[in-house]
Amino acid sequence: MVSLTRRHEQVAADLARVHGRIADACADSGRHAGEVTLVVVTKFFPAADVRILADLGVSDVGENRHQEAEAKAVECEDLALRWHFIGGLQSNKAAAVTGYADVVQSLDRRKLLGPLGRGAQQHDKTLDVLVQMSLDPPGAVHRSGAPADDVLDLADGVAGTEGLRLRGLMAVAPLRADPAAAFDLVAAMHAELRAQHPEATWLSAGMSGDLEAAVKHGATHVRIGSAVLGSRPRVE
Ligand SMILES: *Cc1c(COP(=O)(O)O)cnc(C)c1O
């Protein structure tokens, strides 16, 4: 096992590099670095790493599988972190996710509204919700996210559900495609969304490989895993 001190140093160095990339990308597009929130994606990494991140000043972490997320969130309850659920949601798990999540970024169908809203109310919280827009070409294998045509309707659904607060839009750039073209579509959709829901100011886009393009296109949240914590086993 890598010693805790060495791991701490390694994560600190990689985190500093990512903060630098975000600051450079903001400077390049005339934005303030404070406009972009770093969500460190901790999936596959142990709670010990989450503790290191908190110690290094990270406030927001992201997870994409319910059981793993729940276990880690419970183990790290004392850390006052904001937990973002960013993965595919099964409707029978949705209410349970509200037990630890502060933000669900991956709302992609109406069926989730009821369980998320009820769960949030049961836990006496207001859950922040982003609608996830699919950027896969029509007809392609649908990875995750709602088709563009459904996004505004889903946003209305979130806004109209007690216990939920509509915050904005999330997207994952398609594999092997130009992220700039994909983020153009997301930015246009975000503008449409804000025209109808001015409170929906968050745009979650950008991962380790494409955060610069995302920041250039107005991302307010970037979800960074491997650039901070290293590579994950390839089981996804
Ligand atoms: C895993 C994951 C990320 C982080 O990906 P990296 O390339 O490791 O930065 C971001 N967003 C989602 C939805 C993810 O599942």
PDB file of C-alpha atoms and ligand atoms in Angstrom:
ATOM      1  CA  MET A   1       0.000   0.000   0.000  1.00  0.00           C
ATOM      2  CA  VAL A   2       1.228   3.449  -0.837  1.00  0.00           C
ATOM      3  CA  SER A   3       1.849   5.295   2.401  1.00  0.00           C
ATOM      4  CA  LEU A   4      -0.767   7.823   3.361  1.00  0.00           C
ATOM      5  CA  THR A   5       1.781  10.618   3.284  1.00  0.00           C
ATOM      6  CA  ARG A   6       2.890   9.746  -0.223  1.00  0.00           C
ATOM      7  CA  ARG A   7      -0.680   9.498  -1.412  1.00  0.00           C
ATOM      8  CA  HIS A   8      -1.442  12.851   0.176  1.00  0.00           C
ATOM      9  CA  GLU A   9       1.502  14.454  -1.617  1.00  0.00           C
ATOM     10  CA  GLN A  10       0.576  12.876  -4.921  1.00  0.00           C
ATOM     11  CA  VAL A  11      -3.057  13.972  -4.745  1.00  0.00           C
ATOM     12  CA  ALA A  12      -2.015  17.449  -3.597  1.00  0.00           C
ATOM     13  CA  ALA A  13       0.270  17.820  -6.633  1.00  0.00           C
ATOM     14  CA  ASP A  14      -2.329  16.552  -9.105  1.00  0.00           C
ATOM     15  CA  LEU A  15      -5.040  18.686  -7.546  1.00  0.00           C
ATOM     16  CA  ALA A  16      -2.817  21.754  -7.837  1.00  0.00           C
ATOM     17  CA  ARG A  17      -2.241  20.954 -11.512  1.00  0.00           C
ATOM     18  CA  VAL A  18      -5.994  20.731 -12.135  1.00  0.00           C
ATOM     19  CA  HIS A  19      -6.614  24.008 -10.300  1.00  0.00           C
ATOM     20  CA  GLY A  20      -3.937  25.515 -12.544  1.00  0.00           C
ATOM     21  CA  ARG A  21      -5.633  24.197 -15.684  1.00  0.00           C
ATOM     22  CA  ILE A  22      -8.966  25.630 -14.547  1.00  0.00           C
ATOM     23  CA  ALA A  23      -7.375  28.994 -13.754  1.00  0.00           C
ATOM     24  CA  ASP A  24      -5.631  29.090 -17.156  1.00  0.00           C
ATOM     25  CA  ALA A  25      -8.819  28.141 -18.995  1.00  0.00           C
ATOM     26  CA  CYS A  26     -10.736  30.840 -17.135  1.00  0.00           C
ATOM     27  CA  ALA A  27      -8.066  33.434 -17.885  1.00  0.00           C
ATOM     28  CA  ASP A  28      -8.146  32.465 -21.578  1.00  0.00           C
ATOM     29  CA  SER A  29     -11.858  33.166 -21.765  1.00  0.00           C
ATOM     30  CA  GLY A  30     -11.940  36.213 -19.515  1.00  0.00           C
ATOM     31  CA  ARG A  31     -13.635  34.428 -16.634  1.00  0.00           C
ATOM     32  CA  HIS A  32     -12.759  34.404 -12.946  1.00  0.00           C
ATOM     33  CA  ALA A  33     -11.464  31.077 -11.624  1.00  0.00           C
ATOM     34  CA  GLY A  34     -13.969  31.428  -8.785  1.00  0.00           C
ATOM     35  CA  GLU A  35     -16.808  30.978 -11.294  1.00  0.00           C
ATOM     36  CA  VAL A  36     -15.914  27.321 -11.792  1.00  0.00           C
ATOM     37  CA  THR A  37     -16.512  24.713  -9.099  1.00  0.00           C
ATOM     38  CA  LEU A  38     -14.301  21.649  -9.137  1.00  0.00           C
ATOM     39  CA  VAL A  39     -16.195  18.449  -8.401  1.00  0.00           C
ATOM     40  CA  VAL A  40     -13.666  15.676  -7.819  1.00  0.00           C
ATOM     41  CA  VAL A  41     -15.051  12.342  -9.015  1.00  0.00           C
ATOM     42  CA  THR A  42     -14.074   9.764  -6.399  1.00  0.00           C
ATOM     43  CA  LYS A  43     -15.669   6.636  -7.913  1.00  0.00           C
ATOM     44  CA  PHE A  44     -13.470   3.545  -7.468  1.00  0.00           C
ATOM     45  CA  PHE A  45     -11.301   5.371  -4.942  1.00  0.00           C
ATOM     46  CA  PRO A  46     -11.502   4.694  -1.206  1.00  0.00           C
ATOM     47  CA  ALA A  47     -12.925   6.885   1.525  1.00  0.00           C
ATOM     48  CA  ALA A  48      -9.323   7.520   2.632  1.00  0.00           C
ATOM     49  CA  ASP A  49      -8.840   9.475  -0.611  1.00  0.00           C
ATOM     50  CA  VAL A  50     -12.011  11.454   0.062  1.00  0.00           C
ATOM     51  CA  ARG A  51     -10.501  12.431   3.427  1.00  0.00           C
ATOM     52  CA  ILE A  52      -7.314  13.564   1.727  1.00  0.00           C
ATOM     53  CA  LEU A  53      -9.331  15.667  -0.716  1.00  0.00           C
ATOM     54  CA  ALA A  54     -11.294  17.296   2.104  1.00  0.00           C
ATOM     55  CA  ASP A  55      -8.040  18.008   3.904  1.00  0.00           C
ATOM     56  CA  LEU A  56      -6.762  19.688   0.736  1.00  0.00           C
ATOM     57  CA  GLY A  57      -9.778  21.976   0.610  1.00  0.00           C
ATOM     58  CA  VAL A  58     -12.017  20.145  -1.860  1.00  0.00           C
ATOM     59  CA  SER A  59     -15.663  20.869  -1.071  1.00  0.00           C
ATOM     60  CA  ASP A  60     -17.491  18.905  -3.774  1.00  0.00           C
ATOM     61  CA  VAL A  61     -17.174  15.230  -4.695  1.00  0.00           C
ATOM     62  CA  GLY A  62     -18.975  13.131  -7.300  1.00  0.00           C
ATOM     63  CA  GLU A  63     -19.988   9.489  -7.395  1.00  0.00           C
ATOM     64  CA  ASN A  64     -21.832   7.457 -10.014  1.00  0.00           C
ATOM     65  CA  ARG A  65     -22.947   4.232  -8.298  1.00  0.00           C
ATOM     66  CA  HIS A  66     -25.448   4.255  -5.502  1.00  0.00           C
ATOM     67  CA  GLN A  67     -24.056   1.559  -3.208  1.00  0.00           C
ATOM     68  CA  GLU A  68     -20.480   2.746  -3.421  1.00  0.00           C
ATOM     69  CA  ALA A  69     -21.533   6.360  -3.001  1.00  0.00           C
ATOM     70  CA  GLU A  70     -23.726   5.652  -0.006  1.00  0.00           C
ATOM     71  CA  ALA A  71     -21.025   3.676   1.816  1.00  0.00           C
ATOM     72  CA  LYS A  72     -18.430   6.391   1.243  1.00  0.00           C
ATOM     73  CA  ALA A  73     -20.765   9.212   2.167  1.00  0.00           C
ATOM     74  CA  VAL A  74     -21.620   7.496   5.445  1.00  0.00           C
ATOM     75  CA  GLU A  75     -17.941   6.901   6.175  1.00  0.00           C
ATOM     76  CA  CYS A  76     -17.183  10.565   5.479  1.00  0.00           C
ATOM     77  CA  GLU A  77     -20.219  12.059   7.194  1.00  0.00           C
ATOM     78  CA  ASP A  78     -18.054  14.201   9.456  1.00  0.00           C
ATOM     79  CA  LEU A  79     -16.433  16.029   6.530  1.00  0.00           C
ATOM     80  CA  ALA A  80     -19.195  18.447   5.475  1.00  0.00           C
ATOM     81  CA  LEU A  81     -18.652  17.703   1.804  1.00  0.00           C
ATOM     82  CA  ARG A  82     -21.208  18.307  -0.911  1.00  0.00           C
ATOM     83  CA  TRP A  83     -22.004  14.979  -2.625  1.00  0.00           C
ATOM     84  CA  HIS A  84     -22.983  15.027  -6.288  1.00  0.00           C
ATOM     85  CA  PHE A  85     -24.621  11.977  -7.820  1.00  0.00           C
ATOM     86  CA  ILE A  86     -23.535  11.912 -11.462  1.00  0.00           C
ATOM     87  CA  GLY A  87     -24.420   8.409 -12.656  1.00  0.00           C
ATOM     88  CA  GLY A  88     -27.320   6.595 -14.206  1.00  0.00           C
ATOM     89  CA  LEU A  89     -30.196   6.401 -11.730  1.00  0.00           C
ATOM     90  CA  GLN A  90     -32.586   3.510 -11.312  1.00  0.00           C
ATOM     91  CA  SER A  91     -35.976   4.702 -10.175  1.00  0.00           C
ATOM     92  CA  ASN A  92     -36.050   2.179  -7.312  1.00  0.00           C
ATOM     93  CA  LYS A  93     -32.786   3.637  -5.966  1.00  0.00           C
ATOM     94  CA  ALA A  94     -33.597   7.296  -6.535  1.00  0.00           C
ATOM     95  CA  ALA A  95     -35.215   7.956  -3.154  1.00  0.00           C
ATOM     96  CA  ALA A  96     -32.281   6.316  -1.337  1.00  0.00           C
ATOM     97  CA  VAL A  97     -29.790   8.547  -3.168  1.00  0.00           C
ATOM     98  CA  THR A  98     -31.400  11.569  -1.543  1.00  0.00           C
ATOM     99  CA  GLY A  99     -30.245  10.208   1.845  1.00  0.00           C
ATOM    100  CA  TYR A 100     -26.696  11.447   1.195  1.00  0.00           C
ATOM    101  CA  ALA A 101     -26.660  13.386  -2.077  1.00  0.00           C
ATOM    102  CA  ASP A 102     -26.905  17.161  -2.075  1.00  0.00           C
ATOM    103  CA  VAL A 103     -26.991  17.349  -5.846  1.00  0.00           C
ATOM    104  CA  VAL A 104     -28.275  14.934  -8.493  1.00  0.00           C
ATOM    105  CA  GLN A 105     -26.715  15.895 -11.819  1.00  0.00           C
ATOM    106  CA  SER A 106     -28.121  13.055 -13.892  1.00  0.00           C
ATOM    107  CA  LEU A 107     -31.888  13.532 -14.037  1.00  0.00           C
ATOM    108  CA  ASP A 108     -32.840  12.136 -17.434  1.00  0.00           C
ATOM    109  CA  ARG A 109     -36.467  11.054 -17.251  1.00  0.00           C
ATOM    110  CA  ARG A 110     -39.741  12.050 -15.632  1.00  0.00           C
ATOM    111  CA  LYS A 111     -40.065   8.786 -13.762  1.00  0.00           C
ATOM    112  CA  LEU A 112     -37.307   9.900 -11.357  1.00  0.00           C
ATOM    113  CA  LEU A 113     -39.076  13.081 -10.259  1.00  0.00           C
ATOM    114  CA  GLY A 114     -41.509  11.425  -7.854  1.00  0.00           C
ATOM    115  CA  PRO A 115     -39.001   9.289  -5.943  1.00  0.00           C
ATOM    116  CA  LEU A 116     -36.396  12.071  -5.796  1.00  0.00           C
ATOM    117  CA  GLY A 117     -38.927  14.614  -4.566  1.00  0.00           C
ATOM    118  CA  ARG A 118     -40.393  12.247  -1.977  1.00  0.00           C
ATOM    119  CA  GLY A 119     -36.934  11.195  -0.783  1.00  0.00           C
ATOM    120  CA  ALA A 120     -35.812  14.807  -0.423  1.00  0.00           C
ATOM    121  CA  GLN A 121     -38.913  15.668   1.589  1.00  0.00           C
ATOM    122  CA  GLN A 122     -38.438  12.625   3.812  1.00  0.00           C
ATOM    123  CA  HIS A 123     -34.896  13.750   4.536  1.00  0.00           C
ATOM    124  CA  ASP A 124     -36.042  17.305   5.117  1.00  0.00           C
ATOM    125  CA  LYS A 125     -33.856  18.724   2.409  1.00  0.00           C
ATOM    126  CA  THR A 126     -34.060  20.497  -0.883  1.00  0.00           C
ATOM    127  CA  LEU A 127     -32.199  18.498  -3.483  1.00  0.00           C
ATOM    128  CA  ASP A 128     -30.349  20.441  -6.186  1.00  0.00           C
ATOM    129  CA  VAL A 129     -31.034  18.880  -9.577  1.00  0.00           C
ATOM    130  CA  LEU A 130     -29.430  19.200 -12.991  1.00  0.00           C
ATOM    131  CA  VAL A 131     -31.060  17.809 -16.100  1.00  0.00           C
ATOM    132  CA  GLN A 132     -28.585  15.663 -18.021  1.00  0.00           C
ATOM    133  CA  MET A 133     -28.650  16.231 -21.762  1.00  0.00           C
ATOM    134  CA  SER A 134     -27.477  13.434 -24.035  1.00  0.00           C
ATOM    135  CA  LEU A 135     -24.917  14.445 -26.629  1.00  0.00           C
ATOM    136  CA  ASP A 136     -24.892  11.144 -28.433  1.00  0.00           C
ATOM    137  CA  PRO A 137     -25.937  11.456 -32.073  1.00  0.00           C
ATOM    138  CA  PRO A 138     -29.549  10.434 -32.723  1.00  0.00           C
ATOM    139  CA  GLY A 139     -29.742   6.700 -33.308  1.00  0.00           C
ATOM    140  CA  ALA A 140     -26.444   6.001 -31.541  1.00  0.00           C
ATOM    141  CA  VAL A 141     -26.286   3.754 -28.530  1.00  0.00           C
ATOM    142  CA  HIS A 142     -27.759   5.854 -25.800  1.00  0.00           C
ATOM    143  CA  ARG A 143     -25.242   6.115 -22.977  1.00  0.00           C
ATOM    144  CA  SER A 144     -26.955   8.471 -20.593  1.00  0.00           C
ATOM    145  CA  GLY A 145     -28.893  11.678 -20.543  1.00  0.00           C
ATOM    146  CA  ALA A 146     -32.175  12.849 -22.006  1.00  0.00           C
ATOM    147  CA  PRO A 147     -32.567  13.577 -25.709  1.00  0.00           C
ATOM    148  CA  ALA A 148     -32.314  17.326 -26.377  1.00  0.00           C
ATOM    149  CA  ASP A 149     -36.038  17.472 -27.186  1.00  0.00           C
ATOM    150  CA  ASP A 150     -36.926  16.388 -23.653  1.00  0.00           C
ATOM    151  CA  VAL A 151     -34.627  18.687 -21.691  1.00  0.00           C
ATOM    152  CA  LEU A 152     -36.922  21.692 -21.282  1.00  0.00           C
ATOM    153  CA  ASP A 153     -39.900  19.545 -20.372  1.00  0.00           C
ATOM    154  CA  LEU A 154     -37.831  17.735 -17.731  1.00  0.00           C
ATOM    155  CA  ALA A 155     -36.663  21.073 -16.359  1.00  0.00           C
ATOM    156  CA  ASP A 156     -40.303  22.126 -15.966  1.00  0.00           C
ATOM    157  CA  GLY A 157     -40.879  18.855 -14.151  1.00  0.00           C
ATOM    158  CA  VAL A 158     -38.036  19.490 -11.702  1.00  0.00           C
ATOM    159  CA  ALA A 159     -39.169  23.061 -11.093  1.00  0.00           C
ATOM    160  CA  GLY A 160     -42.669  21.806 -10.358  1.00  0.00           C
ATOM    161  CA  THR A 161     -41.680  19.065  -7.906  1.00  0.00           C
ATOM    162  CA  GLU A 162     -41.666  19.765  -4.198  1.00  0.00           C
ATOM    163  CA  GLY A 163     -38.336  18.948  -2.556  1.00  0.00           C
ATOM    164  CA  LEU A 164     -36.357  19.593  -5.759  1.00  0.00           C
ATOM    165  CA  ARG A 165     -34.600  22.760  -6.891  1.00  0.00           C
ATOM    166  CA  LEU A 166     -33.739  23.118 -10.569  1.00  0.00           C
ATOM    167  CA  ARG A 167     -30.110  24.255 -10.825  1.00  0.00           C
ATOM    168  CA  GLY A 168     -29.172  23.770 -14.466  1.00  0.00           C
ATOM    169  CA  LEU A 169     -27.826  21.374 -17.044  1.00  0.00           C
ATOM    170  CA  MET A 170     -25.239  18.581 -17.145  1.00  0.00           C
ATOM    171  CA  ALA A 171     -23.639  16.851 -20.113  1.00  0.00           C
ATOM    172  CA  VAL A 172     -20.877  14.395 -20.943  1.00  0.00           C
ATOM    173  CA  ALA A 173     -19.103  14.938 -24.267  1.00  0.00           C
ATOM    174  CA  PRO A 174     -19.363  11.903 -26.557  1.00  0.00           C
ATOM    175  CA  LEU A 175     -16.348   9.623 -26.869  1.00  0.00           C
ATOM    176  CA  ARG A 176     -14.083  10.231 -29.844  1.00  0.00           C
ATOM    177  CA  ALA A 177     -15.798  13.418 -30.915  1.00  0.00           C
ATOM    178  CA  ASP A 178     -14.784  17.059 -30.918  1.00  0.00           C
ATOM    179  CA  PRO A 179     -15.735  18.307 -27.447  1.00  0.00           C
ATOM    180  CA  ALA A 180     -16.034  21.895 -28.691  1.00  0.00           C
ATOM    181  CA  ALA A 181     -18.846  20.961 -31.079  1.00  0.00           C
ATOM    182  CA  ALA A 182     -20.619  19.040 -28.329  1.00  0.00           C
ATOM    183  CA  PHE A 183     -20.238  21.843 -25.790  1.00  0.00           C
ATOM    184  CA  ASP A 184     -21.589  24.337 -28.362  1.00  0.00           C
ATOM    185  CA  LEU A 185     -24.863  22.389 -28.311  1.00  0.00           C
ATOM    186  CA  VAL A 186     -24.867  22.275 -24.520  1.00  0.00           C
ATOM    187  CA  ALA A 187     -24.228  26.006 -24.214  1.00  0.00           C
ATOM    188  CA  ALA A 188     -27.089  26.749 -26.616  1.00  0.00           C
ATOM    189  CA  MET A 189     -29.414  24.498 -24.630  1.00  0.00           C
ATOM    190  CA  HIS A 190     -28.308  26.119 -21.391  1.00  0.00           C
ATOM    191  CA  ALA A 191     -29.198  29.548 -22.808  1.00  0.00           C
ATOM    192  CA  GLU A 192     -32.671  28.275 -23.748  1.00  0.00           C
ATOM    193  CA  LEU A 193     -33.100  26.737 -20.322  1.00  0.00           C
ATOM    194  CA  ARG A 194     -32.118  29.936 -18.524  1.00  0.00           C
ATOM    195  CA  ALA A 195     -34.523  31.949 -20.662  1.00  0.00           C
ATOM    196  CA  GLN A 196     -37.336  29.884 -19.121  1.00  0.00           C
ATOM    197  CA  HIS A 197     -35.776  29.213 -15.713  1.00  0.00           C
ATOM    198  CA  PRO A 198     -33.389  32.040 -14.784  1.00  0.00           C
ATOM    199  CA  GLU A 199     -32.401  30.169 -11.619  1.00  0.00           C
ATOM    200  CA  ALA A 200     -30.896  27.320 -13.678  1.00  0.00           C
ATOM    201  CA  THR A 201     -27.441  28.891 -13.727  1.00  0.00           C
ATOM    202  CA  TRP A 202     -25.272  25.793 -13.329  1.00  0.00           C
ATOM    203  CA  LEU A 203     -23.651  24.144 -16.316  1.00  0.00           C
ATOM    204  CA  SER A 204     -21.808  20.930 -15.437  1.00  0.00           C
ATOM    205  CA  ALA A 205     -19.539  19.950 -18.324  1.00  0.00           C
ATOM    206  CA  GLY A 206     -15.926  18.984 -18.666  1.00  0.00           C
ATOM    207  CA  MET A 207     -13.893  16.035 -17.422  1.00  0.00           C
ATOM    208  CA  SER A 208     -10.163  15.363 -17.133  1.00  0.00           C
ATOM    209  CA  GLY A 209      -9.646  15.347 -20.901  1.00  0.00           C
ATOM    210  CA  ASP A 210     -11.807  18.264 -21.956  1.00  0.00           C
ATOM    211  CA  LEU A 211     -12.133  20.724 -19.094  1.00  0.00           C
ATOM    212  CA  GLU A 212     -10.569  23.578 -21.088  1.00  0.00           C
ATOM    213  CA  ALA A 213     -13.189  23.304 -23.845  1.00  0.00           C
ATOM    214  CA  ALA A 214     -15.948  23.115 -21.248  1.00  0.00           C
ATOM    215  CA  VAL A 215     -14.778  26.198 -19.364  1.00  0.00           C
ATOM    216  CA  LYS A 216     -14.559  28.059 -22.654  1.00  0.00           C
ATOM    217  CA  HIS A 217     -18.200  27.139 -23.290  1.00  0.00           C
ATOM    218  CA  GLY A 218     -19.395  28.419 -19.953  1.00  0.00           C
ATOM    219  CA  ALA A 219     -19.131  25.447 -17.594  1.00  0.00           C
ATOM    220  CA  THR A 220     -19.708  26.429 -13.964  1.00  0.00           C
ATOM    221  CA  HIS A 221     -18.886  22.916 -12.705  1.00  0.00           C
ATOM    222  CA  VAL A 222     -16.245  20.510 -13.987  1.00  0.00           C
ATOM    223  CA  ARG A 223     -16.244  16.849 -12.934  1.00  0.00           C
ATOM    224  CA  ILE A 224     -12.664  15.656 -12.681  1.00  0.00           C
ATOM    225  CA  GLY A 225     -11.632  12.138 -11.728  1.00  0.00           C
ATOM    226  CA  SER A 226      -8.436  10.693 -13.187  1.00  0.00           C
ATOM    227  CA  ALA A 227      -6.499  13.971 -13.441  1.00  0.00           C
ATOM    228  CA  VAL A 228      -6.722  14.295  -9.650  1.00  0.00           C
ATOM    229  CA  LEU A 229      -6.806  10.696  -8.387  1.00  0.00           C
ATOM    230  CA  GLY A 230      -5.135   8.688 -11.150  1.00  0.00           C
ATOM    231  CA  SER A 231      -6.478   6.106 -13.556  1.00  0.00           C
ATOM    232  CA  ARG A 232      -9.299   3.786 -12.582  1.00  0.00           C
ATOM    233  CA  PRO A 233      -9.648   0.099 -13.381  1.00  0.00           C
ATOM    234  CA  ARG A 234     -11.384  -0.167 -16.759  1.00  0.00           C
ATOM    235  CA  VAL A 235     -14.594  -1.907 -15.765  1.00  0.00           C
ATOM    236  CA  GLU A 236     -17.123   0.752 -16.797  1.00  0.00           C
TER     237      GLU A 236
HETATM  238  C1  LIG B   1     -16.167   9.226 -14.238  1.00  0.00           C
HETATM  239  C2  LIG B   1     -16.900  10.459 -14.621  1.00  0.00           C
HETATM  240  C3  LIG B   1     -16.243  11.705 -14.713  1.00  0.00           C
HETATM  241  C4  LIG B   1     -14.745  11.890 -14.481  1.00  0.00           C
HETATM  242  O1  LIG B   1     -14.045  11.407 -15.576  1.00  0.00           O
HETATM  243  P1  LIG B   1     -12.445  11.651 -15.721  1.00  0.00           P
HETATM  244  O2  LIG B   1     -12.210  11.494 -17.164  1.00  0.00           O
HETATM  245  O3  LIG B   1     -11.787  10.629 -14.886  1.00  0.00           O
HETATM  246  O4  LIG B   1     -12.161  13.027 -15.253  1.00  0.00           O
HETATM  247  C5  LIG B   1     -17.006  12.813 -15.032  1.00  0.00           C
HETATM  248  N1  LIG B   1     -18.338  12.719 -15.272  1.00  0.00           N
HETATM  249  C6  LIG B   1     -18.994  11.552 -15.197  1.00  0.00           C
HETATM  250  C7  LIG B   1     -20.461  11.545 -15.466  1.00  0.00           C
HETATM  251  C8  LIG B   1     -18.310  10.393 -14.862  1.00  0.00           C
HETATM  252  O5  LIG B   1     -18.975   9.232 -14.800  1.00  0.00           O
END
